[in-house]
Short mmCIF file of C-alpha atoms in Angstrom, two decimals:
data_model
loop_
_atom_site.label_atom_id
_atom_site.label_comp_id
_atom_site.label_asym_id
_atom_site.label_seq_id
_atom_site.Cartn_x
_atom_site.Cartn_y
_atom_site.Cartn_z
CA MET Z 1 93.32 171.86 154.73
CA ASN Z 2 96.71 172.21 153.05
CA GLU Z 3 98.21 173.55 156.26
CA ARG Z 4 96.77 170.57 158.13
CA LEU Z 5 98.33 168.14 155.63
CA LEU Z 6 101.65 169.96 155.88
CA GLN Z 7 101.49 169.72 159.65
CA ILE Z 8 100.81 165.94 159.54
CA ARG Z 9 103.56 165.46 156.99
CA SER Z 10 106.04 167.36 159.12
CA GLN Z 11 105.12 165.30 162.18
CA ILE Z 12 105.59 162.03 160.28
CA ALA Z 13 108.91 163.22 158.90
CA ALA Z 14 110.07 164.25 162.36
CA PHE Z 15 109.02 160.87 163.81
CA TRP Z 16 110.80 158.98 161.00
CA ASN Z 17 114.01 160.97 161.36
CA ARG Z 18 114.32 159.93 164.98
CA PHE Z 19 115.25 156.38 163.90
CA SER Z 20 118.71 155.31 162.84
CA ASN Z 21 119.43 153.90 159.39
CA LYS Z 22 119.56 150.36 160.75
CA GLN Z 23 116.21 150.76 162.46
CA LYS Z 24 114.72 152.26 159.31
CA ILE Z 25 115.86 149.24 157.26
CA LEU Z 26 114.46 146.81 159.84
CA ILE Z 27 111.10 148.60 159.98
CA SER Z 28 110.92 148.78 156.19
CA ALA Z 29 111.68 145.06 155.84
CA ALA Z 30 109.05 144.18 158.44
CA ALA Z 31 106.47 146.34 156.71
CA LEU Z 32 107.34 144.78 153.35
CA PHE Z 33 106.98 141.26 154.77
CA LEU Z 34 103.69 142.24 156.32
CA ILE Z 35 102.35 143.60 153.04
CA ILE Z 36 103.48 140.56 151.03
CA SER Z 37 102.14 138.06 153.56
CA THR Z 38 98.81 139.86 153.81
CA THR Z 39 98.52 139.94 150.03
CA LEU Z 40 99.26 136.23 149.70
CA PHE Z 41 96.82 135.38 152.47
CA ILE Z 42 94.06 137.40 150.84
CA TYR Z 43 94.86 135.79 147.47
CA PHE Z 44 94.64 132.22 148.72
CA ALA Z 45 91.64 132.98 150.91
CA ALA Z 46 89.75 134.60 148.05
CA LYS Z 47 90.66 131.86 145.55
CA PRO Z 48 87.49 129.81 144.85
CA ASN Z 49 87.38 126.14 145.76
CA TYR Z 50 86.21 124.14 142.74
CA VAL Z 51 84.02 121.08 143.38
CA PRO Z 52 82.22 118.65 141.02
CA LEU Z 53 78.88 119.97 139.81
CA PHE Z 54 77.27 116.51 139.88
CA THR Z 55 78.21 113.48 141.95
CA GLY Z 56 79.51 110.44 140.09
CA ASN Z 57 81.16 110.21 136.70
CA LEU Z 58 79.54 111.81 133.69
CA THR Z 59 79.78 110.67 130.10
CA GLU Z 60 81.20 112.83 127.34
CA ASN Z 61 77.66 113.52 126.14
CA ASP Z 62 76.60 114.70 129.60
CA VAL Z 63 79.64 117.01 129.90
CA ALA Z 64 78.90 118.45 126.45
CA GLN Z 65 75.28 119.16 127.40
CA ILE Z 66 76.29 120.88 130.63
CA LYS Z 67 78.94 122.97 128.85
CA THR Z 68 76.46 124.06 126.18
CA GLU Z 69 73.87 125.09 128.75
CA LEU Z 70 76.39 127.02 130.89
CA ASP Z 71 77.73 128.85 127.82
CA ALA Z 72 74.20 129.74 126.82
CA GLU Z 73 73.64 131.29 130.24
CA GLY Z 74 76.90 133.25 129.93
CA TYR Z 75 78.46 131.48 132.91
CA LYS Z 76 82.21 131.11 132.30
CA ASN Z 77 83.54 130.32 135.76
CA TYR Z 78 83.75 126.54 135.33
CA GLN Z 79 86.39 123.92 134.56
CA ILE Z 80 86.07 120.65 132.64
CA THR Z 81 87.86 117.54 133.90
CA ALA Z 82 87.71 113.86 133.02
CA GLY Z 83 84.22 112.69 133.86
CA ASN Z 84 82.80 115.86 135.46
CA VAL Z 85 82.44 119.64 135.44
CA LEU Z 86 83.94 121.72 138.26
CA VAL Z 87 82.38 124.95 139.54
CA PRO Z 88 83.09 127.14 142.59
CA GLU Z 89 81.66 125.67 145.76
CA LYS Z 90 79.38 128.66 146.32
CA ASP Z 91 77.72 128.11 142.89
CA LYS Z 92 77.45 124.30 143.09
CA TYR Z 93 73.90 123.89 144.41
CA THR Z 94 72.47 126.86 142.50
CA LYS Z 95 73.81 125.68 139.12
CA ALA Z 96 72.96 122.04 139.81
CA ALA Z 97 69.36 122.99 140.66
CA ASP Z 98 69.04 125.20 137.54
CA LEU Z 99 70.38 122.47 135.25
CA ALA Z 100 68.21 119.80 136.88
CA ALA Z 101 65.14 121.97 136.35
CA LYS Z 102 65.98 122.13 132.64
CA GLY Z 103 66.54 118.36 132.42
CA VAL Z 104 70.29 118.64 131.87
CA PRO Z 105 72.09 116.31 131.47
CA LYS Z 106 69.70 114.26 129.37
CA SER Z 107 70.83 110.64 129.37
CA ASP Z 108 70.41 108.45 126.33
CA GLY Z 109 67.52 106.02 126.27
CA VAL Z 110 64.45 105.96 128.45
CA LYS Z 111 64.00 105.54 132.17
CA LEU Z 112 61.38 103.80 134.21
CA ASP Z 113 59.57 107.10 134.75
CA ILE Z 114 58.38 106.96 131.12
CA PHE Z 115 55.58 104.65 132.25
CA SER Z 116 54.08 107.52 134.25
CA GLN Z 117 54.55 110.17 131.56
CA ASN Z 118 54.07 109.35 127.88
CA ILE Z 119 52.55 105.88 127.62
CA GLY Z 120 49.02 105.94 126.28
CA MET Z 121 46.27 103.42 125.81
CA GLY Z 122 47.20 102.76 122.18
CA MET Z 123 50.58 101.08 122.90
CA THR Z 124 50.77 97.44 121.84
CA ASP Z 125 52.25 94.67 123.95
CA ARG Z 126 55.22 94.46 121.59
CA GLN Z 127 55.98 98.17 121.98
CA PHE Z 128 55.51 97.94 125.71
CA ASP Z 129 58.05 95.10 125.97
CA VAL Z 130 60.61 97.08 123.97
CA VAL Z 131 60.15 100.20 126.11
CA GLU Z 132 60.30 98.18 129.34
CA ARG Z 133 63.49 96.39 128.31
CA ASP Z 134 65.13 99.66 127.22
CA ALA Z 135 64.21 101.25 130.55
CA MET Z 136 65.63 98.29 132.51
CA GLN Z 137 68.86 98.44 130.51
CA ASN Z 138 69.37 102.11 131.26
CA GLN Z 139 68.51 101.69 134.94
CA LEU Z 140 71.00 98.83 135.20
CA ALA Z 141 73.69 100.90 133.47
CA ASP Z 142 73.19 103.72 136.00
CA LEU Z 143 73.28 101.18 138.83
CA LEU Z 144 76.58 99.66 137.66
CA LYS Z 145 78.18 103.12 137.56
CA THR Z 146 77.93 103.27 141.35
CA VAL Z 147 80.54 100.49 141.67
CA ASP Z 148 83.98 101.90 142.42
CA GLY Z 149 86.14 101.93 139.28
CA VAL Z 150 83.27 101.79 136.74
CA ARG Z 151 83.01 105.01 134.74
CA ASN Z 152 80.30 103.96 132.29
CA ALA Z 153 78.37 100.83 131.36
CA LYS Z 154 76.31 99.47 128.46
CA VAL Z 155 73.75 96.73 129.10
CA ILE Z 156 71.84 94.51 126.66
CA LEU Z 157 69.14 92.23 128.08
CA THR Z 158 67.49 89.29 126.38
CA MET Z 159 64.19 88.49 128.05
CA PRO Z 160 62.42 85.13 127.53
CA GLN Z 161 58.98 84.97 126.02
CA GLN Z 162 56.38 84.50 128.70
CA SER Z 163 53.90 81.69 128.14
CA VAL Z 164 50.40 81.24 129.53
CA PHE Z 165 50.95 77.50 129.83
CA VAL Z 166 52.41 75.84 132.88
CA HIS Z 167 55.76 74.20 132.14
CA PRO Z 168 56.49 70.76 133.60
CA ASN Z 169 58.82 70.84 136.60
CA ASP Z 170 58.68 74.63 136.46
CA THR Z 171 61.24 74.77 133.67
CA GLN Z 172 61.30 78.11 131.90
CA ASP Z 173 63.68 79.89 129.61
CA LYS Z 174 66.25 82.01 131.43
CA ALA Z 175 67.07 85.64 130.72
CA SER Z 176 70.58 86.64 129.64
CA ALA Z 177 72.64 89.82 129.83
CA SER Z 178 75.67 91.18 127.96
CA ILE Z 179 77.50 94.06 129.63
CA VAL Z 180 80.47 96.24 128.65
CA VAL Z 181 81.92 98.39 131.44
CA ASP Z 182 84.23 101.35 130.96
CA VAL Z 183 86.85 101.10 133.71
CA GLU Z 184 88.50 104.29 134.96
CA PRO Z 185 92.09 104.79 133.77
CA GLY Z 186 94.67 103.42 136.18
CA LYS Z 187 92.19 101.17 138.00
CA GLN Z 188 91.60 97.43 137.85
CA LEU Z 189 88.45 95.69 139.01
CA GLU Z 190 89.16 93.15 141.74
CA ALA Z 191 87.19 90.00 142.53
CA PRO Z 192 84.80 91.69 145.05
CA GLN Z 193 83.90 94.42 142.54
CA ILE Z 194 83.36 91.92 139.70
CA ARG Z 195 81.20 89.82 141.98
CA ALA Z 196 79.19 92.94 142.87
CA LEU Z 197 78.52 93.60 139.17
CA TYR Z 198 77.23 90.06 138.63
CA ASN Z 199 75.04 90.13 141.74
CA LEU Z 200 73.56 93.53 140.92
CA VAL Z 201 72.49 92.38 137.46
CA SER Z 202 71.30 88.95 138.61
CA LYS Z 203 69.15 90.35 141.43
CA SER Z 204 67.73 93.19 139.32
CA VAL Z 205 66.39 91.08 136.43
CA PRO Z 206 63.89 88.26 137.06
CA ASN Z 207 64.98 84.73 136.22
CA LEU Z 208 68.57 85.74 135.39
CA PRO Z 209 71.27 83.45 136.89
CA THR Z 210 74.89 84.54 137.02
CA ASP Z 211 75.81 81.85 134.48
CA ASN Z 212 73.83 83.77 131.84
CA ILE Z 213 75.70 87.04 132.41
CA VAL Z 214 78.74 88.07 130.36
CA ILE Z 215 80.79 91.10 131.41
CA MET Z 216 83.84 92.55 129.69
CA ASP Z 217 85.73 95.84 129.89
CA GLN Z 218 86.40 98.41 127.19
CA ASN Z 219 89.53 96.49 126.16
CA SER Z 220 87.51 93.34 125.34
CA GLN Z 221 88.90 91.51 128.37
CA MET Z 222 86.47 89.13 130.00
CA LEU Z 223 85.66 89.63 133.69
CA PRO Z 224 84.71 86.13 134.89
CA PHE Z 225 82.63 85.51 137.96
CA GLN Z 226 84.64 84.07 140.86
CA ASP Z 227 82.69 82.34 143.59
CA ASP Z 228 84.83 82.35 146.72
CA SER Z 229 81.94 82.08 149.19
CA LYS Z 230 82.97 78.56 150.19
CA ASP Z 231 86.33 79.79 151.44
CA GLY Z 232 84.69 82.45 153.58
CA ASN Z 233 86.70 85.32 152.09
CA TYR Z 234 87.34 87.05 148.81
CA LEU Z 235 91.07 86.50 148.56
CA THR Z 236 92.52 84.23 145.93
CA GLN Z 237 94.48 81.19 147.02
CA TYR Z 238 97.77 82.86 146.14
CA GLN Z 239 96.88 85.96 148.14
CA GLN Z 240 95.87 83.84 151.12
CA GLN Z 241 99.10 81.87 151.11
CA SER Z 242 101.22 84.99 150.60
CA LYS Z 243 99.50 86.74 153.50
CA ILE Z 244 99.95 83.75 155.83
CA LYS Z 245 103.62 83.44 154.89
CA LYS Z 246 104.23 87.14 155.43
CA ASP Z 247 102.44 87.11 158.80
CA VAL Z 248 104.49 84.15 160.03
CA GLU Z 249 107.77 85.75 158.94
CA LEU Z 250 106.89 89.11 160.51
CA ASP Z 251 105.75 87.47 163.74
CA ILE Z 252 109.02 85.55 164.19
CA GLN Z 253 111.09 88.54 163.07
CA ARG Z 254 109.27 90.92 165.43
CA ASN Z 255 109.73 88.65 168.45
CA LEU Z 256 113.42 88.13 167.75
CA GLN Z 257 113.95 91.85 167.10
CA ASN Z 258 112.34 92.77 170.43
CA MET Z 259 114.30 90.16 172.36
CA LEU Z 260 117.70 90.88 170.80
CA GLY Z 261 117.02 94.62 170.80
CA THR Z 262 116.38 94.54 174.53
CA ILE Z 263 119.74 92.84 175.07
CA LEU Z 264 121.92 94.56 172.46
CA GLY Z 265 119.97 97.74 171.73
CA GLN Z 266 117.18 98.36 169.25
CA ASP Z 267 119.48 100.26 166.88
CA LYS Z 268 122.25 97.67 167.15
CA VAL Z 269 120.54 94.62 165.63
CA TYR Z 270 118.47 93.75 162.59
CA VAL Z 271 116.65 90.43 162.03
CA TYR Z 272 115.45 89.00 158.72
CA THR Z 273 113.48 85.76 158.62
CA TYR Z 274 112.49 83.56 155.68
CA VAL Z 275 110.16 80.58 156.08
CA LYS Z 276 108.99 77.88 153.71
CA LEU Z 277 105.43 76.78 154.42
CA ASN Z 278 103.62 73.60 153.39
CA PHE Z 279 99.96 74.30 152.63
CA ASP Z 280 98.93 70.65 152.11
CA LYS Z 281 95.69 70.03 153.95
CA THR Z 282 95.03 66.42 155.07
CA GLN Z 283 92.08 64.80 156.78
CA ARG Z 284 91.91 61.29 158.31
CA GLU Z 285 89.56 59.23 160.45
CA GLU Z 286 90.79 56.97 163.26
CA ASN Z 287 88.78 54.24 165.01
CA LEU Z 288 90.76 53.29 168.14
CA VAL Z 289 90.12 50.53 170.69
CA GLU Z 290 91.87 51.05 174.02
CA PRO Z 291 91.78 49.04 177.27
CA VAL Z 292 90.19 50.68 180.26
CA ASP Z 293 92.92 49.42 182.60
CA LYS Z 294 95.99 50.28 180.59
CA GLN Z 295 98.33 48.99 183.31
CA ASN Z 296 96.98 45.41 183.10
CA ASN Z 297 95.77 45.81 179.52
CA GLU Z 298 92.24 44.85 180.52
CA GLY Z 299 88.79 46.25 180.09
CA ILE Z 300 85.76 46.40 182.37
CA ALA Z 301 84.05 43.00 182.98
CA ILE Z 302 80.37 43.46 182.15
CA SER Z 303 79.34 39.75 182.32
CA ALA Z 304 80.91 36.47 183.54
CA GLN Z 305 79.91 32.79 183.21
CA LYS Z 306 81.62 29.79 184.91
CA ILE Z 307 80.66 26.14 184.03
CA GLN Z 308 82.06 23.12 185.93
CA GLU Z 309 81.33 19.43 185.11
CA SER Z 310 82.67 16.31 186.94
CA TYR Z 311 81.90 12.54 186.72
CA THR Z 312 83.20 9.55 188.69
CA GLY Z 313 82.08 5.83 188.27
CA THR Z 314 82.82 2.28 187.05
CA GLY Z 315 81.78 0.52 183.87
CA SER Z 316 82.87 -0.54 180.50
CA PRO Z 317 85.08 1.90 178.88
CA PRO Z 318 83.71 3.53 175.82
CA GLY Z 319 84.61 1.88 172.55
CA GLY Z 320 83.75 -1.09 170.41
CA THR Z 321 85.19 -4.39 169.26
CA ALA Z 322 88.72 -4.04 168.10
CA GLY Z 323 89.30 -5.25 164.59
CA SER Z 324 88.49 -4.44 161.04
CA GLY Z 325 85.28 -6.30 160.45
CA GLN Z 326 82.07 -4.98 159.05
CA SER Z 327 80.78 -3.97 162.49
CA GLN Z 328 84.13 -2.98 163.84
CA ILE Z 329 85.90 0.38 163.89
CA PRO Z 330 89.48 0.31 162.71
CA GLY Z 331 91.98 1.51 165.32
CA TYR Z 332 89.37 1.95 168.00
CA PRO Z 333 90.31 0.17 171.29
CA GLY Z 334 88.05 -2.60 172.20
CA ALA Z 335 86.34 -3.13 175.51
CA SER Z 336 88.18 -5.50 177.73
CA GLY Z 337 86.48 -5.32 181.08
CA SER Z 338 85.22 -2.80 183.62
CA THR Z 339 87.23 0.33 184.67
CA ASN Z 340 87.02 3.26 187.13
CA ASN Z 341 86.02 6.41 185.16
CA GLN Z 342 86.55 10.08 186.25
CA TYR Z 343 85.59 13.12 184.17
CA GLU Z 344 85.96 16.86 185.04
CA LYS Z 345 85.32 19.98 182.87
CA THR Z 346 85.69 23.69 183.79
CA GLN Z 347 84.70 26.64 181.48
CA ASN Z 348 84.96 30.36 182.30
CA SER Z 349 83.45 33.06 179.99
CA ILE Z 350 84.04 36.80 180.81
CA ASN Z 351 82.92 39.67 178.55
CA TYR Z 352 85.05 42.84 178.81
CA GLU Z 353 84.12 46.34 177.61
CA VAL Z 354 86.90 48.53 176.09
CA ASN Z 355 87.18 52.22 175.11
CA ARG Z 356 86.20 52.80 171.53
CA VAL Z 357 87.50 56.17 170.22
CA LYS Z 358 86.51 57.64 166.85
CA GLN Z 359 88.58 60.63 165.76
CA ASN Z 360 88.21 62.85 162.69
CA ILE Z 361 91.55 64.63 162.45
CA VAL Z 362 92.08 67.59 160.11
CA SER Z 363 95.66 68.76 160.02
CA GLN Z 364 96.47 72.44 160.14
CA PRO Z 365 96.33 74.26 156.78
CA TYR Z 366 100.03 75.06 156.89
CA LYS Z 367 103.18 74.03 158.65
CA ILE Z 368 106.75 75.29 158.56
CA ASP Z 369 108.89 73.07 156.32
CA ASP Z 370 112.03 75.15 156.63
CA ILE Z 371 113.23 78.39 158.20
CA THR Z 372 116.24 80.65 157.77
CA ILE Z 373 117.22 83.43 160.18
CA ASN Z 374 119.78 86.13 159.34
CA VAL Z 375 120.86 88.54 162.07
CA GLY Z 376 123.08 91.57 161.60
CA VAL Z 377 124.67 92.91 164.77
CA GLU Z 378 126.53 96.20 164.98
CA PRO Z 379 129.84 95.64 166.82
CA PRO Z 380 130.63 97.76 169.90
CA ASN Z 381 133.32 99.50 167.85
CA PRO Z 382 131.79 100.13 164.41
CA ALA Z 383 135.23 100.73 162.93
CA ASN Z 384 136.43 97.32 164.12
CA PRO Z 385 134.10 94.41 163.17
CA ALA Z 386 136.27 92.07 165.27
CA SER Z 387 135.04 93.84 168.43
CA LEU Z 388 131.97 91.58 168.27
CA THR Z 389 133.43 88.69 170.24
CA PRO Z 390 132.90 85.05 169.24
CA ALA Z 391 131.33 84.41 172.64
CA THR Z 392 128.58 86.93 171.91
CA GLN Z 393 127.97 85.43 168.47
CA ALA Z 394 127.80 81.95 170.01
CA GLU Z 395 125.18 83.06 172.54
CA ILE Z 396 123.08 84.65 169.78
CA GLN Z 397 123.55 81.49 167.67
CA LYS Z 398 122.35 79.34 170.57
CA LEU Z 399 119.29 81.51 171.15
CA LEU Z 400 118.33 81.42 167.46
CA GLY Z 401 118.92 77.66 167.41
CA ASN Z 402 116.18 77.19 169.98
CA VAL Z 403 113.77 79.11 167.76
CA VAL Z 404 114.67 77.00 164.72
CA ARG Z 405 114.34 73.76 166.69
CA ALA Z 406 110.92 74.75 168.06
CA SER Z 407 109.66 75.88 164.64
CA LEU Z 408 110.63 72.63 162.89
CA SER Z 409 109.65 70.26 165.69
CA SER Z 410 106.25 69.64 164.09
CA GLN Z 411 107.94 67.64 161.32
CA GLY Z 412 108.80 64.87 163.77
CA THR Z 413 112.48 64.84 162.79
CA GLN Z 414 115.34 65.66 165.10
CA LEU Z 415 117.81 68.14 163.62
CA THR Z 416 121.48 67.85 164.34
CA PRO Z 417 123.39 70.88 165.69
CA GLN Z 418 125.07 71.26 162.30
CA GLN Z 419 121.72 71.32 160.49
CA ILE Z 420 120.46 73.99 162.89
CA ASN Z 421 123.59 76.13 162.46
CA ASP Z 422 123.24 75.91 158.66
CA ARG Z 423 119.91 77.72 158.98
CA ILE Z 424 121.30 80.57 161.10
CA SER Z 425 123.60 83.41 160.10
CA VAL Z 426 124.99 85.95 162.59
CA PHE Z 427 127.38 88.56 161.20
CA PRO Z 428 128.79 91.93 162.35
CA GLN Z 429 127.57 94.87 160.31
CA THR Z 430 127.79 98.64 160.64
CA PHE Z 431 124.36 100.20 160.14
CA SER Z 432 123.81 103.27 157.99
CA GLY Z 433 121.13 104.60 160.31
CA LYS Z 434 117.38 104.67 160.28
CA GLN Z 435 115.57 105.49 157.10
CA THR Z 436 113.35 108.51 157.34
CA PHE Z 437 110.13 108.91 155.46
CA THR Z 438 109.43 112.30 153.97
CA PRO Z 439 105.73 112.85 153.44
CA PRO Z 440 104.54 114.57 150.26
CA THR Z 441 104.78 118.33 150.46
CA ASN Z 442 101.57 120.33 150.52
CA TRP Z 443 102.76 123.67 149.16
CA THR Z 444 99.44 125.41 149.77
CA ASN Z 445 99.55 124.74 153.50
CA ILE Z 446 103.26 125.56 153.67
CA ILE Z 447 102.75 128.94 151.97
CA LEU Z 448 99.73 129.69 154.14
CA TYR Z 449 101.54 128.84 157.36
CA SER Z 450 104.64 130.74 156.23
CA VAL Z 451 102.56 133.82 155.50
CA LEU Z 452 100.89 133.65 158.89
CA GLY Z 453 104.27 133.19 160.56
CA LEU Z 454 105.74 136.19 158.75
CA VAL Z 455 102.72 138.30 159.69
CA LEU Z 456 103.13 137.41 163.34
CA VAL Z 457 106.89 138.05 163.24
CA ALA Z 458 106.46 141.39 161.49
CA ALA Z 459 103.73 142.47 163.91
CA GLY Z 460 105.87 141.45 166.87
CA VAL Z 461 108.92 143.31 165.57
CA THR Z 462 106.89 146.44 164.87
CA ILE Z 463 105.26 146.43 168.29
CA PHE Z 464 108.63 145.86 169.96
CA ILE Z 465 110.25 148.77 168.13
CA VAL Z 466 107.36 151.14 168.81
CA VAL Z 467 107.22 150.25 172.50
CA ARG Z 468 110.98 150.58 172.85
CA ARG Z 469 111.00 153.95 171.05
CA ARG Z 470 108.22 155.32 173.23
CA ARG Z 471 109.98 154.13 176.35
CA LYS Z 472 113.22 155.85 175.30
CA GLN Z 473 111.31 159.01 174.46
CA GLN Z 474 109.66 159.05 177.88
CA GLU Z 475 113.02 158.53 179.60
CA THR Z 476 114.56 161.36 177.55
CA GLU Z 477 111.73 163.75 178.39
CA GLU Z 478 112.01 162.90 182.06
CA LEU Z 479 115.78 163.56 182.12
CA ALA Z 480 115.70 166.73 179.94
CA PRO Z 481 115.49 170.10 181.77
CA PRO Z 482 112.21 171.92 181.48
CA GLN Z 483 112.09 174.36 178.61
CA LEU Z 484 111.18 177.93 179.31
CA PRO Z 485 108.65 179.56 177.07
CA VAL Z 486 110.28 181.53 174.31
CA ASP Z 487 108.85 184.78 173.16
CA ILE Z 488 108.61 184.82 169.44
CA PRO Z 489 108.77 188.34 168.16
CA GLU Z 490 106.19 189.45 165.81
CA ILE Z 491 107.38 189.49 162.28
CA GLU Z 492 106.71 192.58 160.34
CA TYR Z 493 106.82 192.11 156.69
CA ASP Z 494 105.52 193.82 153.70
CA GLU Z 495 104.37 192.35 150.46
CA GLY Z 496 107.94 192.05 149.21
CA GLU Z 497 109.14 190.07 152.21
CA ASP Z 498 106.99 186.90 151.60
CA VAL Z 499 109.98 184.78 150.76
CA VAL Z 500 111.88 185.79 153.89
CA VAL Z 501 108.84 185.14 156.09
CA ARG Z 502 108.29 181.71 154.56
CA LYS Z 503 111.92 180.73 155.14
CA GLN Z 504 111.74 181.88 158.75
CA LEU Z 505 108.56 179.87 159.30
CA GLU Z 506 110.13 176.77 157.76
CA LYS Z 507 113.23 177.17 159.91
CA LEU Z 508 111.05 177.58 163.02
CA ALA Z 509 109.01 174.50 162.10
CA LYS Z 510 112.13 172.35 161.67
CA GLN Z 511 113.95 173.51 164.79
CA LYS Z 512 111.03 173.91 167.16
CA PRO Z 513 107.96 172.16 165.76
CA GLU Z 514 106.00 172.37 169.00
CA GLU Z 515 106.42 176.14 169.20
CA PHE Z 516 105.53 176.40 165.53
CA VAL Z 517 102.30 174.52 166.17
CA GLY Z 518 101.50 176.82 169.09
CA LEU Z 519 102.12 179.85 166.87
CA LEU Z 520 99.76 178.54 164.23
CA ARG Z 521 97.08 177.87 166.82
CA SER Z 522 97.40 181.45 168.17
CA TRP Z 523 97.07 182.86 164.63
CA LEU Z 524 94.03 180.76 163.98
CA ALA Z 525 92.49 181.86 167.26
CA ASP Z 526 93.10 185.53 166.41
CA ASP Z 527 91.46 185.06 163.03
#
């Protein structure tokens, strides 16, 4: 066995000595990189992935119970964080099942399942009401914890006394609820989440309107109920107006940026727009009457009536005795003989129908009161701002003026050219370049990918060197003249010549290892 080890060692040494110092350094560095990368890969791959033992946030009492039980079992491979206990992913379901079988964690208070466990026939109605209310409070507290941002909750319910008598108009006392929620650090409950808390409590307890619910956080700040259902969304009025204003500005800015960028170059122009919106909402009703024939200002004739009267004859004219007596009419002409009388009367009546228009007009919820557009243009020669000619600025000014005029035309006022130019600014500016966003570095992935890259590089370098060395060796053997067998004389030695024989064998092994191997094989065969 020792001779076999010596033979392998000599072969390795002979193979290693064939390389130059530079090649030895390169191979050693590649092997070192390969060892380090493999070690790091195994370390990160074998590192356990810790996950929460239970879903949701746990109270301090629950975490303490879980820690006590795990310590009692002698399990130490766990970590405690805010609101939960972390264990390796491979142990999650096993430990969770073991703890659940032991009833850990045990929450304070009673649950609804107590009615199917420990309630006997001897419980009074008073005791039953207390147990039922306590169970409802704890169930509600667990339900409120499911809302995002709520870490813990305490609920106190006040239930009305039920009566066997029928109340007039179905008027009964209402239930009430007082709730304190523990909000997670760094979070703030928004209107949709607060509304969810109120609705969960109101729908879970009979005869409990939202007006009888009071909710506050751990800092004694009230969380009022905000009913935004009439507006059709959950945004506050300020958020709605801010969003509309931002959308209008971005829409105008984006269109101008695309148009000017197409002409001047996307990296040569920058547009900033500011608008002032009027959110006054008006509603009016108009009752209009319009002629059908607007050219002649006439309607449609739906009915017509024509009356003609004529009279011709002789006789006393109408009247009485002129004078001022008792039977006389003052100032009335008296009759003084017969006359020829002629009477004619014509009457036309036409009924026309017109258009009656009733309009309910609701103006748009916003309109642009004012607009300002600022445009920075990089001159053709960045070192010379004057290379941006006045003609180019005038054309850009004219184009932007059309946008301003169209945006403010809804006001019904005509702007002068000077007023339009006051709202536009075009100036030459050298840009610093585009801003780049650097995403957050994930060092675990970087190290893992680096290790894999080094492994591949080291493996490639090693394979390349080995293949190249073998190819050179084959070429050398093909070009070298064939070696004639050499007769090795038998060495006669006595017991005092062991040192000389050993030196000769070592010299033969170094100079001609193949012949030395053949000699050893012949000795072994003779034995």
